[in-house]
Amino acid sequence: MKKSVFACAAVLLLWTGAADRLAAKGWPKRFTLWDINLGDSAATIPNEYVNYACGTNGGPPSIPLKDFTAFKKCRPDPMGLHEVYFQYDDELEYQARALDIKPEIRMYAGTTIFEFPIVASILFDNDGKVRGERAVTDPRQQVARKRDEFWELGTFLRQRFGDAGWKCVNLPPAGGENPVGGIFIKSNCEKTIGSARLIVDQRFLKKKGQEAIDPVTGKPNLQAFESSTRFEEYDASLPPPADGPK
């Protein structure tokens, strides 16, 4: 565990250093999830993102939107919040590809956190204020990270917000859930920092029906597992999500 923590810390430092070097070179800023904060207004968030749509609780996009200000077209969730899906602008990725600058290509590839592909969304109240943010690892994309590593994003996120103060629970297997190669991870961690409540869920397991051998073909089913991280940040004044750990 200590080795894993030290590795995450090293990668965080490398990422910070890479961002500083790009800024020093005069590269344009790439806006990410971290450039949107609790309390921001939909009307004042820079229009530096693309492919806006109504969100589906961290799943694929639904109704296309012109930008964040169209949030009311999205049906409110049980907390009364409107989820808006978005992606990062890919202009810098294409610039890096044109110049064949491989480190920058990897850094700017897709909508990511620490190179893990994510489905990103913002949660607005009826007044258009940001009351929550969500990032869920996206199994449709495997560029810099393999899918079996996706659960590790949760460890990076806890490092980002500091090790201390997290309250973590290891959840028991549900019916039909089993380890992957002897490893079973199903954890929920929460932490409050000032006015923000943070939630990190990590999963590395086989769900019911996910078998190592395909019962139809008799061949190994190497993708039969779940590896995921789900990150949510809420205004701490909101009540906790009613559905609890996922």
XYZ file of C-alpha atoms in Angstrom:
246
model
C 0.000 0.000 0.000
C 2.800 2.445 0.858
C 4.439 1.730 -2.474
C 1.166 2.532 -4.253
C 0.774 5.793 -2.317
C 4.325 6.878 -3.143
C 3.786 6.026 -6.820
C 0.638 8.154 -6.934
C 2.430 11.063 -5.279
C 5.239 10.817 -7.834
C 2.808 10.879 -10.750
C 1.002 13.893 -9.270
C 4.319 15.753 -9.105
C 5.130 14.788 -12.679
C 1.753 16.039 -13.861
C 2.156 19.346 -12.025
C 5.633 19.762 -13.470
C 4.422 18.997 -16.999
C 1.658 21.596 -16.713
C 4.164 24.184 -15.489
C 6.506 23.441 -18.407
C 3.710 23.825 -20.946
C 2.660 27.137 -19.400
C 6.271 28.337 -19.545
C 6.361 27.481 -23.252
C 3.356 29.706 -23.807
C 0.946 26.893 -24.691
C -2.726 27.871 -24.379
C -4.505 26.693 -21.257
C -6.616 23.568 -21.592
C -9.742 23.834 -19.455
C -10.633 20.737 -17.434
C -13.085 19.659 -14.761
C -10.876 21.328 -12.139
C -11.497 24.762 -13.718
C -15.162 24.620 -12.676
C -15.880 25.227 -8.984
C -18.789 24.843 -6.616
C -20.795 28.077 -6.625
C -19.884 29.048 -10.201
C -22.730 30.233 -12.411
C -23.599 28.441 -15.642
C -23.521 31.799 -17.415
C -19.971 32.656 -16.294
C -18.193 29.320 -16.853
C -15.826 29.880 -19.813
C -17.164 28.362 -23.029
C -13.985 26.323 -23.439
C -15.583 22.874 -23.549
C -17.385 20.899 -26.260
C -20.169 18.368 -26.872
C -22.485 19.555 -24.109
C -25.467 17.299 -23.390
C -27.765 16.220 -20.602
C -26.006 13.715 -18.358
C -27.168 10.267 -17.315
C -25.709 9.832 -13.827
C -22.185 9.442 -15.141
C -23.225 7.487 -18.232
C -23.325 8.371 -21.944
C -24.736 11.757 -23.058
C -28.396 12.183 -23.940
C -30.048 15.433 -25.176
C -27.493 17.728 -26.913
C -27.146 21.247 -25.461
C -25.590 24.450 -26.807
C -23.649 25.067 -23.568
C -23.985 24.943 -19.780
C -26.673 27.659 -19.748
C -29.170 25.208 -21.278
C -29.084 23.062 -18.126
C -32.831 23.346 -17.521
C -33.469 21.111 -20.525
C -32.102 18.279 -18.395
C -34.515 16.521 -16.057
C -33.605 17.122 -12.379
C -32.299 14.159 -10.412
C -33.673 13.105 -6.994
C -31.597 15.890 -5.399
C -33.195 18.447 -7.726
C -29.969 18.972 -9.693
C -29.587 19.155 -13.476
C -26.665 17.105 -14.810
C -24.786 18.479 -17.840
C -22.273 16.246 -19.622
C -19.319 17.811 -21.443
C -15.954 16.999 -22.989
C -12.637 18.827 -23.057
C -11.733 20.786 -26.174
C -9.394 18.623 -28.282
C -7.608 21.475 -30.098
C -4.410 21.154 -28.048
C -4.319 17.409 -28.650
C -4.398 17.957 -32.419
C -1.735 20.645 -32.180
C 0.512 18.244 -30.261
C -0.142 15.493 -32.825
C 0.706 17.853 -35.684
C 4.046 18.599 -34.002
C 4.491 14.947 -32.945
C 5.180 15.935 -29.314
C 4.448 12.601 -27.668
C 4.279 13.646 -23.970
C 1.795 16.388 -24.823
C -0.196 14.040 -27.060
C -0.611 11.686 -24.111
C -1.460 14.499 -21.704
C -4.081 16.075 -23.980
C -5.690 12.882 -25.313
C -9.417 12.916 -24.595
C -11.380 13.966 -21.527
C -9.284 12.676 -18.654
C -8.060 13.021 -15.077
C -4.418 11.948 -14.586
C -4.660 10.273 -18.026
C -7.643 8.132 -16.935
C -10.540 8.598 -19.402
C -13.662 9.929 -17.710
C -17.277 10.840 -18.304
C -17.406 14.370 -16.843
C -20.516 16.264 -15.773
C -21.596 19.277 -13.733
C -24.689 19.431 -11.500
C -26.644 22.705 -11.459
C -29.439 23.834 -9.165
C -32.506 25.604 -10.563
C -30.727 28.970 -10.289
C -27.858 27.801 -12.485
C -25.309 27.509 -9.681
C -22.829 24.621 -9.627
C -23.761 22.426 -6.676
C -21.888 19.296 -7.719
C -19.344 17.727 -10.066
C -19.026 14.136 -11.234
C -16.336 12.061 -12.967
C -16.738 8.368 -13.781
C -14.102 6.292 -15.565
C -15.137 5.713 -19.180
C -14.749 2.064 -20.288
C -15.266 3.101 -23.931
C -11.801 4.690 -23.971
C -8.470 3.006 -23.235
C -5.664 5.247 -24.485
C -2.997 5.858 -21.826
C -4.585 3.584 -19.207
C -5.846 0.023 -19.498
C -9.309 -0.716 -18.158
C -8.006 -3.021 -15.420
C -6.252 0.057 -13.951
C -9.343 2.280 -13.812
C -10.045 1.562 -10.132
C -6.664 3.135 -9.299
C -7.916 6.626 -10.235
C -9.640 6.743 -6.844
C -6.255 6.507 -5.110
C -4.917 9.400 -7.193
C -7.974 11.496 -6.308
C -7.611 10.883 -2.585
C -3.976 11.954 -2.922
C -5.039 15.108 -4.758
C -7.277 16.174 -1.887
C -4.881 15.003 0.854
C -4.615 11.651 2.617
C -5.988 12.785 5.978
C -9.652 12.883 6.892
C -11.085 10.250 4.570
C -13.663 7.898 6.048
C -13.513 4.694 4.012
C -15.692 1.587 4.119
C -14.972 -1.719 2.382
C -18.350 -2.946 1.173
C -19.224 -6.669 1.150
C -19.798 -8.547 -2.130
C -23.333 -8.408 -3.477
C -24.948 -11.543 -4.885
C -22.759 -13.035 -7.604
C -19.819 -10.658 -7.128
C -16.371 -12.272 -6.998
C -12.673 -11.305 -6.916
C -10.584 -10.751 -10.037
C -7.464 -12.892 -9.778
C -7.859 -13.026 -6.014
C -8.382 -9.252 -5.660
C -11.737 -7.774 -4.595
C -12.101 -4.005 -4.246
C -15.424 -2.379 -3.444
C -14.828 0.713 -1.362
C -16.559 3.977 -0.575
C -14.581 6.929 0.809
C -15.934 10.308 1.907
C -14.344 13.506 3.137
C -15.491 17.061 3.819
C -13.183 19.967 3.013
C -14.636 23.344 3.899
C -17.899 23.652 1.980
C -17.312 20.582 -0.224
C -18.226 16.947 0.410
C -16.115 14.499 -1.606
C -17.100 10.930 -2.477
C -14.820 8.343 -4.106
C -16.082 4.881 -5.051
C -13.659 2.231 -6.353
C -14.523 -1.143 -7.882
C -12.397 -4.052 -9.071
C -14.489 -7.207 -9.181
C -16.457 -9.631 -11.266
C -20.181 -8.954 -11.386
C -22.818 -11.647 -11.503
C -22.620 -13.362 -14.875
C -19.068 -12.226 -15.639
C -17.253 -15.518 -16.099
C -13.583 -16.115 -16.923
C -14.637 -18.581 -19.648
C -17.344 -17.626 -22.147
C -20.042 -20.319 -21.723
C -20.998 -20.047 -25.419
C -17.582 -20.105 -27.126
C -15.567 -21.828 -24.401
C -12.815 -19.221 -24.864
C -11.253 -17.007 -22.162
C -13.297 -13.858 -21.520
C -10.513 -11.444 -20.571
C -12.795 -8.395 -20.328
C -15.289 -9.977 -17.917
C -14.715 -7.698 -14.927
C -15.542 -4.242 -13.592
C -12.727 -1.802 -12.887
C -13.954 1.698 -12.159
C -13.736 4.873 -10.125
C -16.621 7.218 -9.445
C -15.844 10.672 -8.053
C -18.440 13.167 -6.854
C -18.089 16.560 -5.215
C -21.127 18.259 -3.682
C -21.904 21.452 -1.869
C -21.757 20.268 1.757
C -25.000 22.087 2.539
C -26.885 19.586 0.373
C -28.205 16.393 1.977
C -26.181 13.239 1.168
C -27.309 11.340 -1.947
C -30.259 9.142 -1.017
C -28.927 6.045 -2.783
C -25.692 5.939 -0.727
C -22.602 4.016 -1.901
C -22.962 2.533 -5.381
